[in-house]
PDB file of C-alpha atoms and ligand atoms in Angstrom:
ATOM      1  CA  MET A   8      24.015 240.434 151.896  1.00 74.00           C
ATOM      2  CA  GLY A   9      27.139 240.015 154.034  1.00 90.00           C
ATOM      3  CA  LYS A  10      27.823 236.978 156.151  1.00 93.00           C
ATOM      4  CA  THR A  11      26.336 236.762 159.611  1.00 93.00           C
ATOM      5  CA  LEU A  12      28.685 236.693 162.600  1.00 97.00           C
ATOM      6  CA  PHE A  13      27.945 233.007 163.014  1.00 98.00           C
ATOM      7  CA  GLU A  14      28.594 232.245 159.318  1.00 97.00           C
ATOM      8  CA  LYS A  15      32.028 233.798 159.851  1.00 98.00           C
ATOM      9  CA  ILE A  16      32.576 231.436 162.796  1.00 98.00           C
ATOM     10  CA  CYS A  17      31.519 228.477 160.603  1.00 97.00           C
ATOM     11  CA  ASP A  18      33.997 229.588 157.947  1.00 97.00           C
ATOM     12  CA  LYS A  19      36.774 230.106 160.570  1.00 97.00           C
ATOM     13  CA  GLU A  20      37.015 233.803 159.727  1.00 98.00           C
ATOM     14  CA  ILE A  21      36.319 234.609 163.398  1.00 97.00           C
ATOM     15  CA  PRO A  22      37.845 232.433 166.132  1.00 98.00           C
ATOM     16  CA  ALA A  23      35.592 230.366 168.372  1.00 98.00           C
ATOM     17  CA  ASP A  24      36.000 227.472 170.778  1.00 98.00           C
ATOM     18  CA  ILE A  25      34.408 224.834 168.551  1.00 98.00           C
ATOM     19  CA  VAL A  26      33.390 221.660 170.403  1.00 98.00           C
ATOM     20  CA  TYR A  27      31.726 219.839 167.481  1.00 98.00           C
ATOM     21  CA  GLU A  28      31.244 220.326 163.745  1.00 98.00           C
ATOM     22  CA  ASP A  29      30.051 218.363 160.758  1.00 98.00           C
ATOM     23  CA  ASP A  30      28.828 219.215 157.273  1.00 98.00           C
ATOM     24  CA  GLN A  31      25.528 220.640 158.582  1.00 98.00           C
ATOM     25  CA  VAL A  32      26.060 222.115 162.054  1.00 98.00           C
ATOM     26  CA  VAL A  33      28.737 223.733 164.219  1.00 98.00           C
ATOM     27  CA  ALA A  34      28.774 223.876 168.049  1.00 98.00           C
ATOM     28  CA  PHE A  35      30.944 226.385 169.910  1.00 98.00           C
ATOM     29  CA  ARG A  36      31.185 227.848 173.391  1.00 98.00           C
ATOM     30  CA  ASP A  37      29.241 231.041 174.020  1.00 98.00           C
ATOM     31  CA  ILE A  38      31.567 234.036 174.424  1.00 98.00           C
ATOM     32  CA  ASP A  39      29.508 235.309 177.398  1.00 98.00           C
ATOM     33  CA  PRO A  40      28.392 232.153 179.220  1.00 98.00           C
ATOM     34  CA  LYS A  41      25.166 232.235 181.243  1.00 98.00           C
ATOM     35  CA  ALA A  42      25.837 228.855 182.898  1.00 98.00           C
ATOM     36  CA  PRO A  43      28.952 226.782 183.716  1.00 98.00           C
ATOM     37  CA  THR A  44      28.445 225.092 180.340  1.00 98.00           C
ATOM     38  CA  HIS A  45      27.006 227.277 177.580  1.00 98.00           C
ATOM     39  CA  VAL A  46      27.355 226.142 173.984  1.00 99.00           C
ATOM     40  CA  LEU A  47      25.589 227.307 170.818  1.00 99.00           C
ATOM     41  CA  VAL A  48      24.676 224.825 168.092  1.00 99.00           C
ATOM     42  CA  ILE A  49      24.018 226.432 164.724  1.00 98.00           C
ATOM     43  CA  PRO A  50      23.195 225.251 161.227  1.00 98.00           C
ATOM     44  CA  ARG A  51      25.792 226.178 158.605  1.00 98.00           C
ATOM     45  CA  LYS A  52      22.806 227.347 156.563  1.00 97.00           C
ATOM     46  CA  PRO A  53      22.041 230.909 157.688  1.00 97.00           C
ATOM     47  CA  ILE A  54      18.387 230.520 158.672  1.00 98.00           C
ATOM     48  CA  PRO A  55      17.761 233.776 160.604  1.00 98.00           C
ATOM     49  CA  ARG A  56      15.490 232.280 163.269  1.00 98.00           C
ATOM     50  CA  ILE A  57      13.113 229.361 163.786  1.00 98.00           C
ATOM     51  CA  ASN A  58      10.171 231.518 162.690  1.00 98.00           C
ATOM     52  CA  GLU A  59      11.727 231.662 159.221  1.00 98.00           C
ATOM     53  CA  ALA A  60      12.615 227.988 158.895  1.00 98.00           C
ATOM     54  CA  GLN A  61      10.943 226.236 155.960  1.00 98.00           C
ATOM     55  CA  PRO A  62       9.530 222.743 155.455  1.00 98.00           C
ATOM     56  CA  GLU A  63      12.697 221.799 153.528  1.00 98.00           C
ATOM     57  CA  ASP A  64      14.702 222.529 156.709  1.00 98.00           C
ATOM     58  CA  GLN A  65      12.996 219.696 158.611  1.00 98.00           C
ATOM     59  CA  LYS A  66      15.879 217.215 158.345  1.00 98.00           C
ATOM     60  CA  LEU A  67      18.464 219.869 159.188  1.00 98.00           C
ATOM     61  CA  LEU A  68      16.512 220.962 162.277  1.00 98.00           C
ATOM     62  CA  GLY A  69      16.133 217.363 163.433  1.00 98.00           C
ATOM     63  CA  HIS A  70      19.864 216.858 162.975  1.00 98.00           C
ATOM     64  CA  LEU A  71      20.591 220.055 164.917  1.00 98.00           C
ATOM     65  CA  LEU A  72      18.490 218.933 167.891  1.00 98.00           C
ATOM     66  CA  LEU A  73      19.951 215.441 167.960  1.00 98.00           C
ATOM     67  CA  LYS A  74      23.474 216.879 167.792  1.00 98.00           C
ATOM     68  CA  ALA A  75      22.657 219.349 170.571  1.00 98.00           C
ATOM     69  CA  ALA A  76      21.773 216.380 172.790  1.00 98.00           C
ATOM     70  CA  ASP A  77      24.949 214.521 171.699  1.00 98.00           C
ATOM     71  CA  VAL A  78      27.093 217.571 172.467  1.00 98.00           C
ATOM     72  CA  ALA A  79      25.395 218.032 175.853  1.00 98.00           C
ATOM     73  CA  ARG A  80      26.148 214.395 176.714  1.00 98.00           C
ATOM     74  CA  SER A  81      29.729 214.713 175.474  1.00 98.00           C
ATOM     75  CA  LEU A  82      30.198 217.692 177.815  1.00 98.00           C
ATOM     76  CA  GLY A  83      28.992 215.654 180.790  1.00 98.00           C
ATOM     77  CA  LEU A  84      25.479 217.089 181.074  1.00 98.00           C
ATOM     78  CA  GLY A  85      23.549 213.914 180.307  1.00 95.00           C
ATOM     79  CA  GLU A  86      23.084 212.802 183.916  1.00 96.00           C
ATOM     80  CA  ASP A  87      22.062 216.000 185.736  1.00 97.00           C
ATOM     81  CA  GLY A  88      20.271 217.602 182.808  1.00 98.00           C
ATOM     82  CA  PHE A  89      20.538 220.584 180.536  1.00 98.00           C
ATOM     83  CA  ARG A  90      18.331 223.143 178.845  1.00 98.00           C
ATOM     84  CA  LEU A  91      18.006 223.820 175.106  1.00 98.00           C
ATOM     85  CA  VAL A  92      16.814 227.323 174.218  1.00 98.00           C
ATOM     86  CA  LEU A  93      15.884 229.036 170.945  1.00 98.00           C
ATOM     87  CA  ASN A  94      15.378 232.798 171.309  1.00 98.00           C
ATOM     88  CA  ASN A  95      13.126 234.004 168.496  1.00 98.00           C
ATOM     89  CA  GLY A  96      12.779 237.745 168.002  1.00 98.00           C
ATOM     90  CA  ARG A  97      13.073 240.852 170.137  1.00 97.00           C
ATOM     91  CA  ASP A  98      10.817 239.862 173.014  1.00 97.00           C
ATOM     92  CA  ALA A  99      12.751 236.625 173.465  1.00 98.00           C
ATOM     93  CA  GLY A 100      16.099 238.438 173.589  1.00 96.00           C
ATOM     94  CA  GLU A 101      17.452 237.307 170.219  1.00 98.00           C
ATOM     95  CA  THR A 102      20.617 239.274 169.398  1.00 97.00           C
ATOM     96  CA  VAL A 103      22.218 237.342 166.533  1.00 97.00           C
ATOM     97  CA  PRO A 104      20.030 236.775 163.434  1.00 97.00           C
ATOM     98  CA  HIS A 105      21.377 233.304 162.657  1.00 98.00           C
ATOM     99  CA  LEU A 106      19.443 230.402 164.173  1.00 98.00           C
ATOM    100  CA  HIS A 107      21.223 229.013 167.229  1.00 98.00           C
ATOM    101  CA  CYS A 108      20.255 226.521 169.893  1.00 98.00           C
ATOM    102  CA  HIS A 109      21.683 227.346 173.314  1.00 98.00           C
ATOM    103  CA  ILE A 110      22.831 224.378 175.412  1.00 98.00           C
ATOM    104  CA  LEU A 111      22.894 225.476 179.047  1.00 98.00           C
ATOM    105  CA  GLY A 112      23.958 223.251 181.906  1.00 98.00           C
ATOM    106  CA  GLY A 113      26.093 222.742 184.967  1.00 98.00           C
ATOM    107  CA  ARG A 114      23.729 224.460 187.405  1.00 98.00           C
ATOM    108  CA  LYS A 115      20.118 224.223 188.514  1.00 97.00           C
ATOM    109  CA  MET A 116      17.856 226.493 186.467  1.00 96.00           C
ATOM    110  CA  ASP A 117      14.689 228.367 187.302  1.00 96.00           C
ATOM    111  CA  TRP A 118      11.353 227.904 185.595  1.00 97.00           C
ATOM    112  CA  PRO A 119       9.721 229.855 184.077  1.00 96.00           C
ATOM    113  CA  PRO A 120      12.598 231.802 182.508  1.00 93.00           C
ATOM    114  CA  GLY A 121      12.685 235.564 183.133  1.00 87.00           C
TER     115      GLY A 121
HETATM  116  P1  LIG B1443      20.718 235.228 171.462  1.00 83.06           P
HETATM  117  O1  LIG B1443      20.642 236.319 172.499  1.00 83.06           O
HETATM  118  O2  LIG B1443      19.782 234.085 171.692  1.00 83.06           O
HETATM  119  O3  LIG B1443      20.625 235.789 170.054  1.00 83.06           O
HETATM  120  O4  LIG B1443      22.155 234.583 171.629  1.00 83.06           O
HETATM  121  C1  LIG B1443      23.292 235.056 171.000  1.00 83.06           C
HETATM  122  C2  LIG B1443      24.447 234.523 171.788  1.00 83.06           C
HETATM  123  O5  LIG B1443      25.619 234.647 170.996  1.00 83.06           O
HETATM  124  C3  LIG B1443      24.721 235.258 173.106  1.00 83.06           C
HETATM  125  O6  LIG B1443      24.615 234.339 174.200  1.00 83.06           O
HETATM  126  C4  LIG B1443      26.137 235.793 172.922  1.00 83.06           C
HETATM  127  O7  LIG B1443      26.888 235.756 174.116  1.00 83.06           O
HETATM  128  C5  LIG B1443      26.703 234.862 171.863  1.00 83.06           C
HETATM  129  N1  LIG B1443      27.788 235.392 171.064  1.00 83.06           N
HETATM  130  C6  LIG B1443      27.855 236.601 170.450  1.00 83.06           C
HETATM  131  N2  LIG B1443      29.012 236.731 169.776  1.00 83.06           N
HETATM  132  C7  LIG B1443      29.692 235.559 169.962  1.00 83.06           C
HETATM  133  C8  LIG B1443      30.960 235.076 169.514  1.00 83.06           C
HETATM  134  N3  LIG B1443      31.763 235.809 168.724  1.00 83.06           N
HETATM  135  N4  LIG B1443      31.335 233.838 169.898  1.00 83.06           N
HETATM  136  C9  LIG B1443      30.540 233.094 170.690  1.00 83.06           C
HETATM  137  N5  LIG B1443      29.342 233.494 171.139  1.00 83.06           N
HETATM  138  C10 LIG B1443      28.910 234.713 170.771  1.00 83.06           C
END
């Protein structure tokens, strides 16, 4: 199997505006932002989607969520708030089969989502 688009971003084979990275996760700005701040946080491990995550991924997923909150704060979203979104599967609008947590902020958001 070839690399996913997001694995290529992790490996710097495709350029991206990376705002944070460590040995487990990478955060970069979404190429088509849906809010004034729109960042994706992904595991380096190519888990396709949360529905396919395994018990051994528990620590990685905890790390990913904590880093998403850190990144949101570092981008100035801590005070007014932000939304974290995981789109799982076709009905949710998933387009890239590599787990990613959207950080959306910088504007007031509707609930429920469309
Ligand atoms: P989803 O629809 O939840 O699968 O989200 C995939 C996201 O990846 C979308 O918001 C896209 O705009 C974003 N995206 C696709 N290609 C790139 C890229 N090369 N760099 C940054 N973001 C991307």
